[in-house]
Structures are given as structure tokens and as C-alpha cells.
Amino acid sequence: MTLDEILKASMQKGASDIHLKAGLTPVIRKDGLLRPLSSRIPPLTIEQMDYLAQTILDDQQKETLKNLKEVDAGYGVSGLGRFRVSLFYQRGTLRIVIRAIPHVVPTIESLNLPAVLNQIAQVERGLILVTGVTGSGKSSTLAAIVDDINKRTHKHILTLEDPIEYLIRDRKSLITQREVGSDTTSFAKALRAGLRQDPDVILVGEMRDRETVEIALMAAETGHLVLSTLHTMDATETVNRILSYFEGTQQRQIRIQLASVLQAIISQRLCVKADQSGMVPAVEILRSSPRVKGMIVNPEHTKDLIIAIEEGYTAWGMRSFDQSLMGLLERKSITLEEALRHASRAEDFRIKLDGIASMDGRAWSTEHHTSDSKKDWSQDDSADLEVMDPRNSESKSSGSGKKSKK
């Protein structure tokens, strides 16, 4: 089975991710759950894994994989879409994990994001950060914001990505997309050079190190709109992560600098819908306000950012994860169990749900919510993962014990 055939079958089943491993049939992630692609596909061999890697990588990426034992790449299939690919070694054998990138750039509305993001996308300068764990939809949110700017304004938008995910067409704006590895050697180098390329908007795929953070803050200070991501859970952790890149003697200045340029922190967690039909985002939003600026500058008050977020719901359109989850519950988009699983403070969330407390003048629903149990793998016709020793020619099904040839 070729890589393109695996990808096509995975997309037909609505997969968000595909896992390829010697000794296993391809495994997909759909609606947050892992399951086999098909029981009819035999387990992959070491030789097949090596061949798949050769299909994906160019010569430079092959050399990187050989030397560093891991590499990220982009891969596209005409008529199907683009994919973000991570290749790495585990226990001496190759593993490949593939993330599907939708063919069409999403909109803020299609991602079910709060309407206040339309306002955030209209800011002219400063720093906007999108945060969350891997797979929480950060890249899609950034792409939606960038394309919103692209459709409305005449600007030069420079994106620095590793790898390029969404291909964004020139509309009203001029789009320049650069990929780390093929177009530049690092985010920091590309960002520093980018300041001499007449950009209005700069998207940095990830702020991975101190140098990138420093240049991003400087770019935002000098009148550019800078968008980037961090692998942090919420706004407070995001501020602390940025500060952690700097020595203690520098943190006072960085706090002042960050408070002056920060426009918003958008943190995301994907929840399974109540009807199991897909995922819906719970979103925490912090926006720049005089109170927020003061809390960022004062280290004793930074921990209280969550209070400013919750109390700024009406005036600023801010919201905490718990407020976002409550809204999803009230609309019956998610179950109570799913809400509690993603709540920042599950006990507080239960109290608010029971009507003991209110937040920012909003009445919290006391409606009782129930949920159906999640679909088990055993209900799927391809539920058994077929496992084999990739160094032998025979394999065993974990469920039936039947042998099959390579």
C-alpha cells in the first residue's frame, strides 16, 4: 500500500492524524480517539517504513534524519491536501506521524471560535499569541486570523513556518511563506531578516528560544503585528514561559516590554462533541487592558490574571476556560464529563454549575447534563490492532491470534 493510498483512506474516514509503525497496521486518530485504519491492511514492515520515508523526504531532509534521528517535513497530494509529517526513531526503528492539514484555509467561524477573535484580528500592531498542547488547533486558528487579514486589508504578510501547513493565496494582501529548512535555517534568523523585508504582519510558527522571543518583541514594538504560538496551557503559564527565557535581572524589563505590546493570548483545548461527531474548541481569551498590563508588570499580581480574565467577560470579551466550557455545556455542545475533564479547576466548575457562585454578572446554569458513553473500539469493525515482530515475516492479531504473511 502506497503512502498516498494510506492518506486517501485515512481522509475518507475523517482522520486528523495517522501513525505508521513497523509491526502495526496504520493507526488513525478520529475525534480524539486512536483506532486502526482497517483490519484488512497488513502490518507495516521495516522495509515499507524506509520506503515511505524515501517518498516523503528530499535529499537534505534525508541527511537530517540520518544525522539527527528526527526531522519534520511537509507533504502534499494533489486533490487531497497537505500534511505535516514527523519522522523519528524509536528503539532503533523508524516511526512516522502525519497530521492532516485541511485543503481549504479555515475561517474563524468555521472553527467555532468566539466572535471576539474577529475584533482581535483587526488590531494593527502588537503581539498575538495562540497557545495550547500539540493538536489543539493552534495552526488552524493562526491561519484563520491571517487569512481574515488577507481578505480585508492591503498588507505584506510574512509567515515563517516549520513546515508550511496551509497554503495561503494572495488576496488583498501580499503573502510570503518561508519554511525552516528549505527557505531558511531557523526562526530567529528568518525573523531578523524579515524585519528588512517590509512586512506589516509576521507569523512565527513557534517561539522556541530566547532569541526568537527577543526579536518578536522588538518587531511588535516597532509597529508590526506579530503572531506566534507557544505550547502552554493558559495565559498565566504563557506569560511565565516567556519570562523564563530570560535571566532574573532582565525580567523586569521584559515584563514592561511584554505588557506594552501584548494584544491577546488565545489558549485552546479541543473537546469531543456530545454527539461524538467531532471536536469543538474551548477557548480562554486574555486581551490587553490597563488591569492586565499592570498584572503583567507586577510579578506579585501575575498569578491573578485569571481573575482579570473572568471579570472582563462583558467589557472586554475575555473568558476563562471554565466560562468557555460552561457556554458549551449550556448549548449542549459537550457533556458534563467532557467539561470536567478540560476544566482548569474542576471543583470550582462544579460549584458554579450548581449555581452557588456567579461570574462577571453571568448566571451559571444549574441544568443537569448527562452524556452517552463514548464509542468503544470493540464497536468498530477494525478494532483489533494487528501486531507483528517487524523483523520476522509472520504477524499475530492481538485479538484472534491468527497468523498472516507479510
Tab-separated table of C-alpha atoms in Angstrom:
chain	number	residue	atom	x	y	z
A	1	MET	CA	0.000	0.000	0.000
A	2	THR	CA	1.483	3.351	-1.023
A	3	LEU	CA	1.635	6.421	1.191
A	4	ASP	CA	-0.911	8.244	-0.972
A	5	GLU	CA	-3.315	5.303	-0.658
A	6	ILE	CA	-2.918	5.305	3.145
A	7	LEU	CA	-3.554	9.058	3.255
A	8	LYS	CA	-6.605	8.829	0.979
A	9	ALA	CA	-8.162	6.033	3.055
A	10	SER	CA	-7.441	7.966	6.257
A	11	MET	CA	-9.058	11.145	4.927
A	12	GLN	CA	-12.131	9.180	3.832
A	13	LYS	CA	-12.518	8.064	7.468
A	14	GLY	CA	-12.128	11.609	8.781
A	15	ALA	CA	-8.726	11.150	10.427
A	16	SER	CA	-6.838	14.067	11.926
A	17	ASP	CA	-3.612	12.111	12.440
A	18	ILE	CA	-2.042	8.930	11.047
A	19	HIS	CA	0.502	6.796	12.944
A	20	LEU	CA	2.783	4.486	10.987
A	21	LYS	CA	4.916	1.948	12.841
A	22	ALA	CA	6.667	-1.241	11.804
A	23	GLY	CA	4.701	-4.188	13.181
A	24	LEU	CA	1.327	-2.416	13.203
A	25	THR	CA	-1.363	-1.744	10.651
A	26	PRO	CA	-1.725	2.053	10.148
A	27	VAL	CA	-3.494	3.729	13.082
A	28	ILE	CA	-5.578	6.898	12.776
A	29	ARG	CA	-6.874	9.449	15.265
A	30	LYS	CA	-10.500	10.431	14.738
A	31	ASP	CA	-12.441	12.668	17.129
A	32	GLY	CA	-9.581	12.409	19.614
A	33	LEU	CA	-9.517	8.588	19.716
A	34	LEU	CA	-6.966	6.205	18.187
A	35	ARG	CA	-8.230	3.312	16.092
A	36	PRO	CA	-6.881	1.056	13.316
A	37	LEU	CA	-7.330	2.344	9.781
A	38	SER	CA	-8.586	-1.068	8.608
A	39	SER	CA	-8.271	-4.668	9.685
A	40	ARG	CA	-7.712	-5.560	6.039
A	41	ILE	CA	-4.390	-3.708	5.816
A	42	PRO	CA	-1.451	-5.931	6.847
A	43	PRO	CA	1.077	-4.658	9.400
A	44	LEU	CA	3.849	-2.499	8.002
A	45	THR	CA	7.386	-3.876	7.739
A	46	ILE	CA	10.687	-2.111	8.388
A	47	GLU	CA	11.347	-2.114	4.652
A	48	GLN	CA	7.984	-0.484	3.946
A	49	MET	CA	8.642	2.186	6.577
A	50	ASP	CA	12.001	3.015	4.999
A	51	TYR	CA	10.360	3.224	1.573
A	52	LEU	CA	7.646	5.558	2.891
A	53	ALA	CA	10.332	7.846	4.346
A	54	GLN	CA	12.095	7.971	0.979
A	55	THR	CA	8.779	9.007	-0.605
A	56	ILE	CA	8.331	11.932	1.799
A	57	LEU	CA	11.806	13.395	2.222
A	58	ASP	CA	14.096	15.337	-0.077
A	59	ASP	CA	17.861	14.788	-0.006
A	60	GLN	CA	18.519	17.442	2.640
A	61	GLN	CA	15.800	16.069	4.918
A	62	LYS	CA	17.118	12.513	4.484
A	63	GLU	CA	20.522	13.719	5.643
A	64	THR	CA	18.946	15.462	8.638
A	65	LEU	CA	17.080	12.285	9.601
A	66	LYS	CA	20.265	10.263	9.285
A	67	ASN	CA	22.303	12.640	11.456
A	68	LEU	CA	19.749	13.882	13.993
A	69	LYS	CA	17.421	10.832	14.033
A	70	GLU	CA	14.356	13.065	13.597
A	71	VAL	CA	13.005	15.528	11.057
A	72	ASP	CA	9.789	17.403	10.241
A	73	ALA	CA	8.535	17.768	6.700
A	74	GLY	CA	5.567	18.843	4.628
A	75	TYR	CA	3.889	16.564	2.103
A	76	GLY	CA	1.137	17.283	-0.407
A	77	VAL	CA	-1.158	15.124	-2.508
A	78	SER	CA	-2.921	16.733	-5.459
A	79	GLY	CA	-6.674	16.766	-4.937
A	80	LEU	CA	-6.344	15.509	-1.353
A	81	GLY	CA	-4.493	18.121	0.688
A	82	ARG	CA	-1.317	18.867	2.619
A	83	PHE	CA	0.159	17.002	5.552
A	84	ARG	CA	2.633	17.788	8.319
A	85	VAL	CA	4.960	14.825	8.821
A	86	SER	CA	7.228	13.970	11.762
A	87	LEU	CA	9.759	11.178	11.221
A	88	PHE	CA	11.839	9.829	14.106
A	89	TYR	CA	13.412	6.689	15.505
A	90	GLN	CA	12.188	4.629	18.441
A	91	ARG	CA	14.046	1.548	19.660
A	92	GLY	CA	16.136	1.671	16.513
A	93	THR	CA	13.249	1.578	14.027
A	94	LEU	CA	11.577	4.352	12.067
A	95	ARG	CA	8.244	5.881	13.114
A	96	ILE	CA	6.128	8.317	11.116
A	97	VAL	CA	3.322	10.505	12.465
A	98	ILE	CA	1.285	12.516	9.968
A	99	ARG	CA	-1.070	15.440	10.697
A	100	ALA	CA	-3.716	16.259	8.097
A	101	ILE	CA	-3.946	19.909	7.079
A	102	PRO	CA	-7.337	20.793	5.560
A	103	HIS	CA	-7.119	21.797	1.907
A	104	VAL	CA	-9.132	24.971	2.478
A	105	VAL	CA	-7.894	27.649	4.882
A	106	PRO	CA	-10.492	27.733	7.689
A	107	THR	CA	-12.372	30.802	8.853
A	108	ILE	CA	-12.829	31.925	12.441
A	109	GLU	CA	-16.498	30.980	12.152
A	110	SER	CA	-15.861	27.514	10.670
A	111	LEU	CA	-13.544	26.686	13.593
A	112	ASN	CA	-16.323	27.567	16.080
A	113	LEU	CA	-14.102	30.184	17.688
A	114	PRO	CA	-15.572	33.081	19.715
A	115	ALA	CA	-16.674	36.087	17.654
A	116	VAL	CA	-14.297	38.339	19.620
A	117	LEU	CA	-11.463	36.860	17.546
A	118	ASN	CA	-12.774	38.893	14.613
A	119	GLN	CA	-12.013	42.005	16.660
A	120	ILE	CA	-8.601	40.700	17.695
A	121	ALA	CA	-7.737	40.039	14.038
A	122	GLN	CA	-8.289	43.734	13.294
A	123	VAL	CA	-5.510	45.077	15.542
A	124	GLU	CA	-2.816	46.895	13.572
A	125	ARG	CA	0.265	46.165	15.674
A	126	GLY	CA	1.474	44.295	18.725
A	127	LEU	CA	1.729	40.634	19.713
A	128	ILE	CA	-0.968	37.960	19.483
A	129	LEU	CA	-0.175	34.510	20.891
A	130	VAL	CA	-2.104	31.292	20.293
A	131	THR	CA	-1.294	28.567	22.809
A	132	GLY	CA	-2.217	25.009	23.681
A	133	VAL	CA	-0.928	21.473	23.620
A	134	THR	CA	0.019	19.704	20.404
A	135	GLY	CA	-3.092	19.016	18.348
A	136	SER	CA	-5.232	21.716	19.959
A	137	GLY	CA	-5.757	23.635	16.714
A	138	LYS	CA	-3.201	26.431	17.096
A	139	SER	CA	-2.079	26.346	13.453
A	140	SER	CA	-5.662	26.433	12.196
A	141	THR	CA	-6.522	29.420	14.383
A	142	LEU	CA	-3.453	31.337	13.223
A	143	ALA	CA	-4.225	30.530	9.588
A	144	ALA	CA	-7.816	31.767	10.053
A	145	ILE	CA	-6.607	35.055	11.571
A	146	VAL	CA	-4.001	35.558	8.841
A	147	ASP	CA	-6.472	34.849	6.039
A	148	ASP	CA	-9.005	37.202	7.653
A	149	ILE	CA	-6.381	39.959	7.465
A	150	ASN	CA	-5.564	38.825	3.915
A	151	LYS	CA	-9.183	39.234	2.793
A	152	ARG	CA	-9.723	42.653	4.409
A	153	THR	CA	-6.514	44.659	4.108
A	154	HIS	CA	-3.686	45.552	1.740
A	155	LYS	CA	-0.642	44.371	3.675
A	156	HIS	CA	2.518	42.326	3.277
A	157	ILE	CA	2.102	39.191	5.403
A	158	LEU	CA	5.280	37.196	6.085
A	159	THR	CA	4.926	33.699	7.555
A	160	LEU	CA	7.838	31.681	8.980
A	161	GLU	CA	6.827	28.053	9.485
A	162	ASP	CA	8.279	24.608	10.201
A	163	PRO	CA	6.885	23.221	7.970
A	164	ILE	CA	4.444	25.316	5.910
A	165	GLU	CA	0.983	23.940	6.600
A	166	TYR	CA	-1.772	25.974	4.978
A	167	LEU	CA	-1.005	27.407	1.543
A	168	ILE	CA	-2.451	30.934	1.693
A	169	ARG	CA	-3.280	32.648	-1.623
A	170	ASP	CA	-2.673	36.340	-2.269
A	171	ARG	CA	-5.984	38.152	-1.980
A	172	LYS	CA	-5.921	41.807	-0.940
A	173	SER	CA	-2.597	41.228	0.805
A	174	LEU	CA	0.764	40.049	-0.497
A	175	ILE	CA	1.696	36.699	1.079
A	176	THR	CA	5.272	35.477	1.629
A	177	GLN	CA	5.579	31.992	3.162
A	178	ARG	CA	9.027	30.735	4.210
A	179	GLU	CA	9.795	27.269	5.551
A	180	VAL	CA	12.531	26.489	8.073
A	181	GLY	CA	14.880	24.002	6.448
A	182	SER	CA	14.213	24.738	2.791
A	183	ASP	CA	13.974	28.559	2.803
A	184	THR	CA	15.870	29.473	5.976
A	185	THR	CA	17.854	27.780	8.725
A	186	SER	CA	15.965	28.969	11.816
A	187	PHE	CA	13.031	31.029	13.073
A	188	ALA	CA	15.358	33.569	14.686
A	189	LYS	CA	17.450	34.095	11.551
A	190	ALA	CA	14.377	34.368	9.318
A	191	LEU	CA	12.648	36.737	11.748
A	192	ARG	CA	15.676	39.025	11.970
A	193	ALA	CA	15.976	39.074	8.168
A	194	GLY	CA	12.210	39.520	7.857
A	195	LEU	CA	12.366	42.927	9.505
A	196	ARG	CA	14.236	44.127	6.395
A	197	GLN	CA	11.621	42.683	4.015
A	198	ASP	CA	8.943	45.359	4.533
A	199	PRO	CA	6.388	43.200	6.405
A	200	ASP	CA	3.248	44.544	8.045
A	201	VAL	CA	2.268	41.224	9.638
A	202	ILE	CA	4.709	38.499	10.724
A	203	LEU	CA	3.622	34.990	11.665
A	204	VAL	CA	6.268	32.984	13.548
A	205	GLY	CA	5.333	29.306	13.705
A	206	GLU	CA	6.681	28.897	17.228
A	207	MET	CA	8.685	30.939	19.735
A	208	ARG	CA	11.167	28.218	20.638
A	209	ASP	CA	14.053	30.130	22.161
A	210	ARG	CA	15.150	33.364	23.767
A	211	GLU	CA	16.495	34.910	20.558
A	212	THR	CA	13.200	34.390	18.720
A	213	VAL	CA	11.239	35.871	21.643
A	214	GLU	CA	13.524	38.925	21.798
A	215	ILE	CA	13.206	39.652	18.066
A	216	ALA	CA	9.431	39.061	18.142
A	217	LEU	CA	9.006	41.559	20.994
A	218	MET	CA	11.205	44.076	19.163
A	219	ALA	CA	9.198	43.613	15.942
A	220	ALA	CA	5.939	44.195	17.825
A	221	GLU	CA	7.426	47.304	19.468
A	222	THR	CA	8.421	48.766	16.099
A	223	GLY	CA	4.895	48.728	14.711
A	224	HIS	CA	4.478	45.241	13.254
A	225	LEU	CA	1.695	42.810	14.077
A	226	VAL	CA	3.379	39.605	15.240
A	227	LEU	CA	1.512	36.319	15.627
A	228	SER	CA	3.043	33.199	17.139
A	229	THR	CA	2.417	30.084	19.224
A	230	LEU	CA	3.627	28.560	22.460
A	231	HIS	CA	2.986	25.113	23.913
A	232	THR	CA	1.432	26.468	27.099
A	233	MET	CA	-1.904	25.683	28.728
A	234	ASP	CA	-3.240	29.143	29.572
A	235	ALA	CA	-2.469	32.860	29.690
A	236	THR	CA	-0.692	32.846	33.064
A	237	GLU	CA	1.585	29.986	32.035
A	238	THR	CA	2.263	31.772	28.734
A	239	VAL	CA	3.487	34.943	30.458
A	240	ASN	CA	5.657	32.885	32.804
A	241	ARG	CA	7.074	30.845	29.907
A	242	ILE	CA	8.181	33.996	28.085
A	243	LEU	CA	9.806	35.328	31.259
A	244	SER	CA	11.595	32.003	31.822
A	245	TYR	CA	13.702	32.572	28.693
A	246	PHE	CA	15.447	35.494	30.454
A	247	GLU	CA	17.709	35.949	33.467
A	248	GLY	CA	16.185	37.365	36.641
A	249	THR	CA	17.902	40.728	36.153
A	250	GLN	CA	16.219	41.124	32.744
A	251	GLN	CA	12.731	40.054	33.693
A	252	ARG	CA	11.588	43.481	34.922
A	253	GLN	CA	12.335	44.997	31.512
A	254	ILE	CA	10.754	42.044	29.672
A	255	ARG	CA	7.588	42.404	31.789
A	256	ILE	CA	7.310	46.074	30.800
A	257	GLN	CA	8.027	45.263	27.158
A	258	LEU	CA	5.529	42.386	27.045
A	259	ALA	CA	2.815	44.440	28.766
A	260	SER	CA	3.240	47.231	26.220
A	261	VAL	CA	2.980	45.054	23.068
A	262	LEU	CA	0.717	42.153	24.045
A	263	GLN	CA	-2.694	42.349	22.383
A	264	ALA	CA	-4.139	38.925	23.183
A	265	ILE	CA	-3.405	35.400	24.335
A	266	ILE	CA	-5.733	32.789	22.866
A	267	SER	CA	-5.459	29.393	24.563
A	268	GLN	CA	-7.282	26.356	23.203
A	269	ARG	CA	-8.388	22.872	24.276
A	270	LEU	CA	-10.307	20.597	21.919
A	271	CYS	CA	-13.335	18.808	23.389
A	272	VAL	CA	-15.273	15.888	21.978
A	273	LYS	CA	-18.785	16.921	20.948
A	274	ALA	CA	-21.710	15.476	22.872
A	275	ASP	CA	-22.936	13.583	19.815
A	276	GLN	CA	-19.419	12.218	19.111
A	277	SER	CA	-19.497	13.869	15.666
A	278	GLY	CA	-16.209	15.721	16.013
A	279	MET	CA	-14.360	18.243	18.154
A	280	VAL	CA	-15.222	21.733	19.392
A	281	PRO	CA	-12.750	24.199	20.965
A	282	ALA	CA	-12.900	25.535	24.499
A	283	VAL	CA	-11.067	28.861	24.367
A	284	GLU	CA	-9.522	31.080	27.016
A	285	ILE	CA	-9.018	34.654	25.822
A	286	LEU	CA	-6.918	37.316	27.517
A	287	ARG	CA	-6.960	40.788	25.963
A	288	SER	CA	-4.816	43.784	26.720
A	289	SER	CA	-6.416	46.134	29.229
A	290	PRO	CA	-4.961	48.549	31.791
A	291	ARG	CA	-5.617	45.985	34.520
A	292	VAL	CA	-3.966	43.167	32.563
A	293	LYS	CA	-0.945	45.343	31.755
A	294	GLY	CA	-0.479	46.109	35.451
A	295	MET	CA	-0.698	42.434	36.389
A	296	ILE	CA	1.948	41.502	33.826
A	297	VAL	CA	4.323	44.222	35.048
A	298	ASN	CA	3.831	43.385	38.752
A	299	PRO	CA	5.161	39.845	39.489
A	300	GLU	CA	3.029	39.610	42.641
A	301	HIS	CA	-0.161	40.045	40.612
A	302	THR	CA	0.638	37.924	37.533
A	303	LYS	CA	-0.909	34.881	39.177
A	304	ASP	CA	-4.209	36.804	39.339
A	305	LEU	CA	-4.540	37.186	35.567
A	306	ILE	CA	-7.302	34.571	35.648
A	307	ILE	CA	-9.395	36.947	37.804
A	308	ALA	CA	-8.986	39.754	35.278
A	309	ILE	CA	-9.959	37.350	32.507
A	310	GLU	CA	-13.125	36.140	34.233
A	311	GLU	CA	-14.226	39.618	35.306
A	312	GLY	CA	-13.513	41.039	31.853
A	313	TYR	CA	-16.101	38.870	30.082
A	314	THR	CA	-18.611	41.631	29.391
A	315	ALA	CA	-16.404	44.692	28.932
A	316	TRP	CA	-13.527	43.120	27.009
A	317	GLY	CA	-14.841	39.866	25.601
A	318	MET	CA	-12.358	37.879	27.682
A	319	ARG	CA	-13.219	34.448	29.030
A	320	SER	CA	-11.604	31.705	31.076
A	321	PHE	CA	-11.645	28.055	30.117
A	322	ASP	CA	-14.344	27.441	32.723
A	323	GLN	CA	-16.539	30.184	31.248
A	324	SER	CA	-15.984	28.809	27.752
A	325	LEU	CA	-16.817	25.271	28.874
A	326	MET	CA	-19.950	26.488	30.622
A	327	GLY	CA	-21.102	28.093	27.372
A	328	LEU	CA	-20.514	24.829	25.507
A	329	LEU	CA	-22.497	22.969	28.188
A	330	GLU	CA	-25.394	25.410	28.016
A	331	ARG	CA	-25.556	24.907	24.247
A	332	LYS	CA	-25.356	21.135	24.796
A	333	SER	CA	-22.263	21.009	22.577
A	334	ILE	CA	-20.365	18.849	25.098
A	335	THR	CA	-21.172	16.561	28.012
A	336	LEU	CA	-20.593	17.334	31.671
A	337	GLU	CA	-17.877	14.667	31.833
A	338	GLU	CA	-16.022	16.290	28.947
A	339	ALA	CA	-16.363	19.725	30.539
A	340	LEU	CA	-14.920	18.480	33.841
A	341	ARG	CA	-12.074	16.762	32.000
A	342	HIS	CA	-10.971	20.047	30.441
A	343	ALA	CA	-11.863	22.449	33.270
A	344	SER	CA	-8.921	24.283	34.820
A	345	ARG	CA	-10.480	23.891	38.270
A	346	ALA	CA	-12.940	21.025	38.220
A	347	GLU	CA	-14.215	21.570	41.804
A	348	ASP	CA	-14.859	25.266	41.209
A	349	PHE	CA	-16.558	24.399	37.944
A	350	ARG	CA	-18.973	22.046	39.740
A	351	ILE	CA	-19.792	24.747	42.287
A	352	LYS	CA	-20.582	27.250	39.550
A	353	LEU	CA	-22.607	24.653	37.716
A	354	ASP	CA	-24.703	24.122	40.823
A	355	GLY	CA	-25.464	27.826	40.981
A	356	ILE	CA	-23.544	28.574	44.203
A	357	ALA	CA	-21.390	31.214	42.515
A	358	SER	CA	-21.693	33.573	39.581
A	359	MET	CA	-19.007	35.171	37.454
A	360	ASP	CA	-18.895	38.673	35.952
A	361	GLY	CA	-22.646	39.043	36.361
A	362	ARG	CA	-23.462	35.887	34.369
A	363	ALA	CA	-25.799	33.313	35.884
A	364	TRP	CA	-24.299	29.846	35.680
A	365	SER	CA	-26.717	27.185	34.502
A	366	THR	CA	-27.984	24.652	37.027
A	367	GLU	CA	-29.380	22.387	34.336
A	368	HIS	CA	-28.456	18.753	34.809
A	369	HIS	CA	-26.393	17.341	31.975
A	370	THR	CA	-25.927	13.704	31.102
A	371	SER	CA	-23.768	12.014	28.494
A	372	ASP	CA	-23.708	8.892	26.435
A	373	SER	CA	-20.759	6.625	26.867
A	374	LYS	CA	-18.072	7.020	24.247
A	375	LYS	CA	-17.920	4.550	21.414
A	376	ASP	CA	-15.533	1.749	22.255
A	377	TRP	CA	-13.031	0.317	19.831
A	378	SER	CA	-14.858	-3.009	20.110
A	379	GLN	CA	-17.790	-1.419	18.246
A	380	ASP	CA	-15.594	-0.753	15.217
A	381	ASP	CA	-15.220	-3.417	12.544
A	382	SER	CA	-11.481	-2.885	12.539
A	383	ALA	CA	-10.925	-2.661	16.266
A	384	ASP	CA	-8.040	-5.112	16.678
A	385	LEU	CA	-4.565	-3.721	16.165
A	386	GLU	CA	-2.549	-6.269	14.216
A	387	VAL	CA	0.845	-6.575	15.862
A	388	MET	CA	3.906	-8.316	14.496
A	389	ASP	CA	7.597	-8.548	15.088
A	390	PRO	CA	8.839	-6.260	12.292
A	391	ARG	CA	11.960	-8.388	11.978
A	392	ASN	CA	10.006	-11.561	11.303
A	393	SER	CA	7.748	-12.423	8.396
A	394	GLU	CA	4.793	-13.596	10.494
A	395	SER	CA	2.377	-11.478	12.495
A	396	LYS	CA	-0.271	-12.095	15.114
A	397	SER	CA	-3.551	-10.362	15.588
A	398	SER	CA	-3.857	-9.096	19.128
A	399	GLY	CA	-7.486	-10.220	19.138
A	400	SER	CA	-7.584	-13.522	17.226
A	401	GLY	CA	-4.132	-14.994	17.374
A	402	LYS	CA	-4.292	-15.770	13.605
A	403	LYS	CA	-1.070	-15.603	11.649
A	404	SER	CA	-0.667	-13.652	8.461
A	405	LYS	CA	2.144	-13.287	5.955
A	406	LYS	CA	3.872	-10.038	5.143
